[in-house]
Amino acid sequence: MNKTEITTSNQLNDHYCVIMAGGVGSRFWPLSKNNFPKQFLDVLGTGKSFIRSTFERFLPIVPVENFLVVTNEAYKHLVLEHIPELSENQVLCEPMRRNTAPCIAYASYRIQAQCPNAVVAVTPADHLVTNEVEFQRVIGLGFDFVSHPDHQDALMTVGIRPSRPETGYGYIEVSPRSLQNAVGEVVPMDNFKEKPDLETAKQFLEAGRYFWNSGIFVWSIHAILSAFKSYLPDMAAIFDEGASVFATDGEQQFINENFARCENISIDYGVMERSQCRYTIPADFGWSDIGTYGSLYTHATHDANGNAKSGTALLVESKNCVVNIEEGTEAIVQGMDRCLVVYRNGSLLVCRMDDEQRIKQWVEQIGR
Amino acid sequence: MNKTEITTSNQLNDHYCVIMAGGVGSRFWPLSKNNFPKQFLDVLGTGKSFIRSTFERFLPIVPVENFLVVTNEAYKHLVLEHIPELSENQVLCEPMRRNTAPCIAYASYRIQAQCPNAVVAVTPADHLVTNEVEFQRVIGLGFDFVSHPDHQDALMTVGIRPSRPETGYGYIEVSPRSLQNAVGEVVPMDNFKEKPDLETAKQFLEAGRYFWNSGIFVWSIHAILSAFKSYLPDMAAIFDEGASVFATDGEQQFINENFARCENISIDYGVMERSQCRYTIPADFGWSDIGTYGSLYTHATHDANGNAKSGTALLVESKNCVVNIEEGTEAIVQGMDRCLVVYRNGSLLVCRMDDEQRIKQWVEQIGR
């Protein structure tokens, strides 16, 4: 593959970015809630929300008018507040949550109506990337790859080189042969692997050819719409019915009336696992999905006792805690070890960090 | 002593009650704060604040017009809100906190101006009494005793029969001889004992002649003013200067200008320890000063896991905790044992119950 040749054949104007921002993030309760989900938070104290950082991360490689944010109607104003560069019609509103496949189908049909030759990066709104330059290089490589006429059916997932035997992520498997000649390059992908147990995760880490599934994808509009037709034909048929309304005034009404008919299925299960033309780029750009307080803790600044503190709190004889207190409130936290103490907007969480996977379940119990 | 004779010689109209309500109660932070101290709280969920309960506890034995509440100017409106039966001139305002001796001196000079023959019960505003009938019997006994011409110099402290080897209270010692013929009756008092260590407290409990110092006093105006003149002559001199202004329009100005000159000293140290004419009634009416969350916990209702919960909180795998959450807020508390989790009005406390004696110090650290 001649990289220079590919780059010149590609138009920046064809580069699109779809930011998926419909989630609620209940594992971050009470920081995130139904009316203020995680993507709009700045839990790391960087001065920017996750969705703002995601937008800025793609801005050097995608023209501002080629961004689409897919979210819930309830969050539309928040999206426009956090990314005022967007015009209203760049915010696509799902009438209900239906997982990633319908979300991506909707955005893809919209893009097809505007730019049938587009190549698209799809990304969650609420991930952390620390090395943005390397990120842009990797995504740029993906754009180049899927733009090439030889790869017009390629579906690409960004794989993250694991730094620890993480059991909280799915993995992408690459064959030993494929990996030989391609570190930081596009390689064929063998399989998806479900979240492993610790022993398996350790084997994955050692083998060196398993990568975290980042949920970031790159493909051409041609490739993804063909894949929907092949692997989720019912869903494709729904959107095909409305093909003529996308990017017109009739689009929202069509979506409101038909979106609920779509199967609630992820793009991984619905498309990627069934595809025969999958690629990945094993990448290393300082990535985390910050899916839990634990990952927030990992990436936060710690005091001498290993506490990640945010807000006005006196910590006494406490270590390895996350203490996150709303501005304008104050706290005394004493005698805690590996605990979460989080107060936001009338809701308080005090729990063991080791049990944080169950926060979602407790939040359901209190009916929030 | 002939009890019937004494009672008939005594006029109910001479019975006064002084409620000392100037404290801040920082050991109950954040339930109590400078702008809303403990005496105005209903921490036990009885439906009545401590000060209201204190007032009602004395009401059957003291005419409503003979109550005085000594407090800070800042709390005057709270006092009148909690005890609307009082007229404004029954609320005495200290310009600053000066411990119990100046507080009692002020109230005593006021009462002298109104009723020189008064007998007075002095009580903190923030204690718990569970057996009010027995309480009224004991205080009535005290009134009778100090009303008798033979006891016109008697200073009486109510002693509480200890139920555990408590190290958090001072003790009152009674000689074995005195105690023989007087359970629930007035007996001469030997000594005050400082807060003991646990070993000493156990010995006190076993000996049966040591009683908790309740901080509740009964005496005649004649007796307490004589004692001030004898044992705190400088303080008495200050109030004597203004003797003519008490119970007149000039009183508040005199107090504002002269109160700061009074020594900051407790009635125990300043008067009771020096007096030669001290008595006590060993009493048992279900008393606690509810001085800490631990004592609140002792007196509260517990769930099956020993938690005392107040407010909307989901407790998961938590035991022996005090969880007290402001109305309108919600909490999830998981994996805690013998902890305090208290949220009120923008302030959060999470700490080990065993370390609660240090709450006051932490609150000072955060500058509240």
XYZ file of C-alpha atoms in Angstrom, chain A residues 26-336:
311
model
C -25.828 5.776 35.149
C -22.606 4.182 36.373
C -21.546 7.756 37.059
C -24.519 8.552 39.246
C -24.944 11.060 40.766
C -22.499 13.030 38.607
C -24.436 11.955 35.551
C -28.182 11.629 35.572
C -30.948 11.339 33.027
C -31.099 15.088 32.687
C -27.335 15.556 32.577
C -25.475 12.532 31.232
C -21.785 11.801 31.352
C -20.829 13.195 27.913
C -21.665 16.699 29.129
C -19.506 16.392 32.250
C -15.948 17.414 32.874
C -15.240 14.737 35.446
C -11.481 14.948 34.963
C -11.423 18.688 35.535
C -9.813 19.450 32.172
C -12.074 22.452 31.683
C -13.904 20.701 28.841
C -16.751 18.238 28.749
C -16.219 14.839 27.133
C -18.324 15.787 24.118
C -16.437 19.053 23.645
C -13.107 17.206 23.809
C -14.368 14.623 21.326
C -15.381 17.361 18.896
C -12.042 19.153 19.206
C -10.148 15.882 18.777
C -11.696 15.387 15.322
C -11.733 19.049 14.252
C -8.269 19.038 12.595
C -9.281 16.157 10.291
C -13.016 16.764 9.732
C -14.589 20.031 8.486
C -16.913 21.522 11.080
C -19.920 21.243 8.753
C -19.310 17.469 8.432
C -19.941 16.665 12.092
C -23.161 14.988 13.133
C -24.127 14.393 16.752
C -26.772 11.730 17.373
C -28.491 12.217 20.683
C -31.808 12.332 22.438
C -34.175 15.269 21.837
C -33.813 16.056 25.551
C -30.084 16.677 25.147
C -30.194 18.708 21.923
C -29.816 22.026 23.729
C -26.897 20.640 25.748
C -25.133 19.493 22.566
C -25.518 22.925 20.984
C -24.375 24.557 24.201
C -21.224 22.446 24.367
C -20.509 22.666 20.605
C -21.894 26.042 19.519
C -20.003 25.635 16.217
C -22.696 23.192 15.075
C -25.864 24.237 13.340
C -29.103 22.754 14.600
C -29.500 20.350 11.683
C -26.197 18.705 12.618
C -27.801 17.386 15.796
C -29.829 14.263 15.010
C -32.451 13.406 17.582
C -33.425 9.831 18.343
C -36.945 9.640 19.783
C -35.790 6.804 22.089
C -32.658 4.862 22.951
C -32.114 1.988 20.523
C -28.427 1.038 20.918
C -25.684 1.820 18.384
C -26.873 0.072 15.192
C -30.023 2.216 14.650
C -28.080 5.304 15.724
C -25.378 4.652 13.128
C -27.911 3.690 10.463
C -29.735 7.006 10.957
C -26.539 9.054 10.690
C -25.345 7.040 7.698
C -28.552 7.595 5.725
C -28.347 11.307 6.485
C -24.734 11.432 5.255
C -25.587 9.425 2.155
C -28.176 12.055 1.271
C -25.580 14.798 1.633
C -22.401 13.129 0.384
C -22.586 9.606 -1.020
C -18.785 9.380 -1.298
C -18.214 10.227 2.354
C -15.856 8.349 4.623
C -16.995 8.417 8.204
C -15.487 8.090 11.640
C -18.014 7.081 14.301
C -17.154 7.726 17.926
C -18.720 7.680 21.360
C -19.007 11.146 22.898
C -17.617 10.263 26.291
C -14.168 8.757 25.915
C -10.794 10.090 26.952
C -7.824 10.388 24.578
C -4.591 11.815 25.915
C -2.453 11.810 22.736
C -4.604 13.673 20.235
C -1.863 13.945 17.599
C -1.448 10.180 17.461
C -5.234 9.837 17.506
C -5.534 12.099 14.461
C -2.784 10.145 12.707
C -4.600 6.864 13.357
C -8.016 8.123 12.257
C -6.421 9.793 9.240
C -4.854 6.445 8.351
C -8.302 4.890 8.655
C -9.875 7.547 6.409
C -7.145 6.930 3.823
C -7.585 3.195 3.995
C -11.358 3.091 3.601
C -11.188 5.735 0.855
C -9.102 3.486 -1.317
C -11.032 1.795 -4.135
C -9.574 -1.574 -3.063
C -11.217 -1.206 0.356
C -14.647 0.069 -0.512
C -16.325 -2.573 1.694
C -13.906 -2.282 4.606
C -15.308 -1.805 8.105
C -12.632 -0.664 10.474
C -12.570 -0.652 14.269
C -9.869 1.106 16.211
C -8.205 -1.403 18.537
C -6.400 -0.180 21.625
C -3.141 -1.824 22.620
C -3.913 -3.098 26.148
C -1.787 -1.794 29.015
C -3.262 -4.088 31.676
C -5.330 -7.319 31.840
C -8.616 -5.387 31.761
C -11.761 -7.461 32.209
C -14.142 -4.573 31.598
C -13.657 -4.295 27.823
C -14.328 -6.476 24.795
C -11.271 -7.445 22.747
C -10.407 -7.595 19.047
C -8.291 -10.536 17.897
C -5.728 -10.245 15.127
C -3.975 -13.280 13.637
C -0.241 -13.573 14.357
C 0.537 -13.444 10.626
C -1.419 -10.186 10.125
C 0.253 -8.480 12.998
C 3.840 -9.130 11.870
C 4.063 -6.275 9.431
C 1.706 -3.760 10.992
C 2.172 -1.925 14.242
C 0.155 1.296 14.036
C -1.083 0.267 10.604
C -4.311 -1.197 9.280
C -4.505 -4.990 9.631
C -7.259 -7.517 8.976
C -9.230 -8.418 12.055
C -10.018 -11.997 13.043
C -12.598 -12.003 15.814
C -14.404 -10.108 18.542
C -13.895 -11.479 22.027
C -16.382 -10.842 24.832
C -15.198 -9.297 28.114
C -12.780 -11.954 29.419
C -12.156 -13.232 32.921
C -8.912 -12.131 34.543
C -6.949 -15.232 33.535
C -7.981 -14.874 29.885
C -7.295 -11.143 30.000
C -3.766 -11.888 31.201
C -3.275 -14.318 28.296
C -4.592 -11.683 25.877
C -2.154 -9.140 27.239
C 0.767 -11.544 26.926
C -0.133 -12.734 23.425
C 0.194 -9.189 22.087
C -2.414 -9.641 19.338
C -5.573 -8.778 21.282
C -6.746 -5.206 21.427
C -9.465 -3.383 23.350
C -12.551 -2.680 21.308
C -12.723 1.114 21.469
C -16.109 1.479 19.820
C -14.540 3.897 17.346
C -15.173 2.955 13.721
C -14.060 4.179 10.306
C -15.717 3.225 7.024
C -17.141 4.601 3.826
C -20.852 5.310 3.545
C -20.914 2.763 0.762
C -19.400 0.090 3.039
C -21.615 0.614 6.080
C -24.870 0.887 4.110
C -24.009 -2.270 2.183
C -23.311 -3.986 5.488
C -26.677 -2.879 6.926
C -28.420 -4.265 3.830
C -26.559 -7.571 4.199
C -26.600 -8.130 7.953
C -29.535 -6.048 9.249
C -31.812 -6.066 6.205
C -34.975 -5.269 8.220
C -33.386 -2.190 9.674
C -32.021 -1.135 6.287
C -35.503 -1.569 4.803
C -36.987 0.824 7.378
C -34.481 3.523 6.513
C -34.757 2.824 2.770
C -38.477 3.639 2.993
C -37.504 7.142 4.048
C -34.427 7.479 1.839
C -35.861 10.508 0.073
C -36.585 12.477 3.275
C -33.095 12.468 4.767
C -31.514 15.915 4.879
C -34.950 17.431 4.206
C -37.590 18.983 6.465
C -39.415 15.643 6.573
C -36.555 13.764 8.208
C -37.422 14.282 11.885
C -41.037 13.288 11.403
C -39.994 10.145 9.557
C -37.535 9.253 12.341
C -40.099 9.962 15.054
C -42.589 7.667 13.331
C -40.241 4.829 12.392
C -37.245 4.731 14.721
C -39.039 2.584 17.277
C -39.412 -0.137 14.645
C -35.633 -0.652 14.609
C -34.160 -3.577 16.471
C -32.390 -2.673 19.708
C -28.956 -4.014 18.779
C -25.363 -2.831 18.888
C -23.288 -2.260 15.772
C -20.849 -4.887 17.090
C -23.427 -7.655 17.293
C -25.550 -6.515 14.371
C -22.885 -5.756 11.806
C -19.258 -6.146 12.833
C -19.503 -9.746 14.053
C -21.135 -10.765 10.783
C -18.916 -8.851 8.395
C -16.309 -10.586 6.235
C -14.360 -7.425 5.530
C -13.131 -6.200 8.862
C -9.971 -4.342 9.710
C -8.441 -2.781 12.741
C -5.645 -0.391 13.573
C -3.832 -1.475 16.694
C -3.395 1.934 18.251
C -1.869 3.506 21.293
C -3.035 7.062 21.919
C -3.835 7.090 25.637
C -7.423 5.932 25.494
C -10.022 5.205 28.174
C -13.769 4.997 28.022
C -13.846 6.383 31.600
C -16.753 4.030 32.042
C -16.588 3.943 35.826
C -15.369 5.943 38.785
C -12.449 3.499 38.914
C -11.254 4.586 35.477
C -11.859 8.193 36.450
C -9.713 7.543 39.513
C -6.969 6.032 37.335
C -6.784 9.123 35.158
C -7.223 11.776 37.848
C -4.568 13.611 39.843
C -3.990 12.091 43.275
C -2.926 13.648 46.544
C -0.185 12.139 48.709
C -2.657 9.606 50.103
C -3.834 8.497 46.688
C -7.116 10.411 46.853
C -8.670 11.975 43.762
C -10.436 15.011 45.160
C -12.691 17.475 43.423
C -14.507 20.247 45.245
C -14.188 21.635 48.768
C -13.482 18.637 50.949
C -11.361 18.048 54.021
C -9.948 14.522 53.826
C -8.815 13.093 57.148
C -7.179 9.668 57.410
C -8.647 8.753 54.044
C -6.748 7.103 51.212
C -7.309 5.916 47.663
C -10.736 7.551 47.545
C -12.641 9.455 44.900
C -14.238 12.476 46.602
C -16.224 14.629 44.215
C -18.320 17.369 45.771
C -20.513 19.877 44.003
C -19.258 23.429 43.815
C -20.767 25.527 46.593
C -20.987 22.573 48.944
C -18.407 21.290 51.402
C -17.492 17.959 52.923
C -15.527 16.300 55.671
C -14.481 12.745 54.784
C -12.649 10.779 57.443
C -11.434 7.217 57.857
C -12.330 6.003 54.356
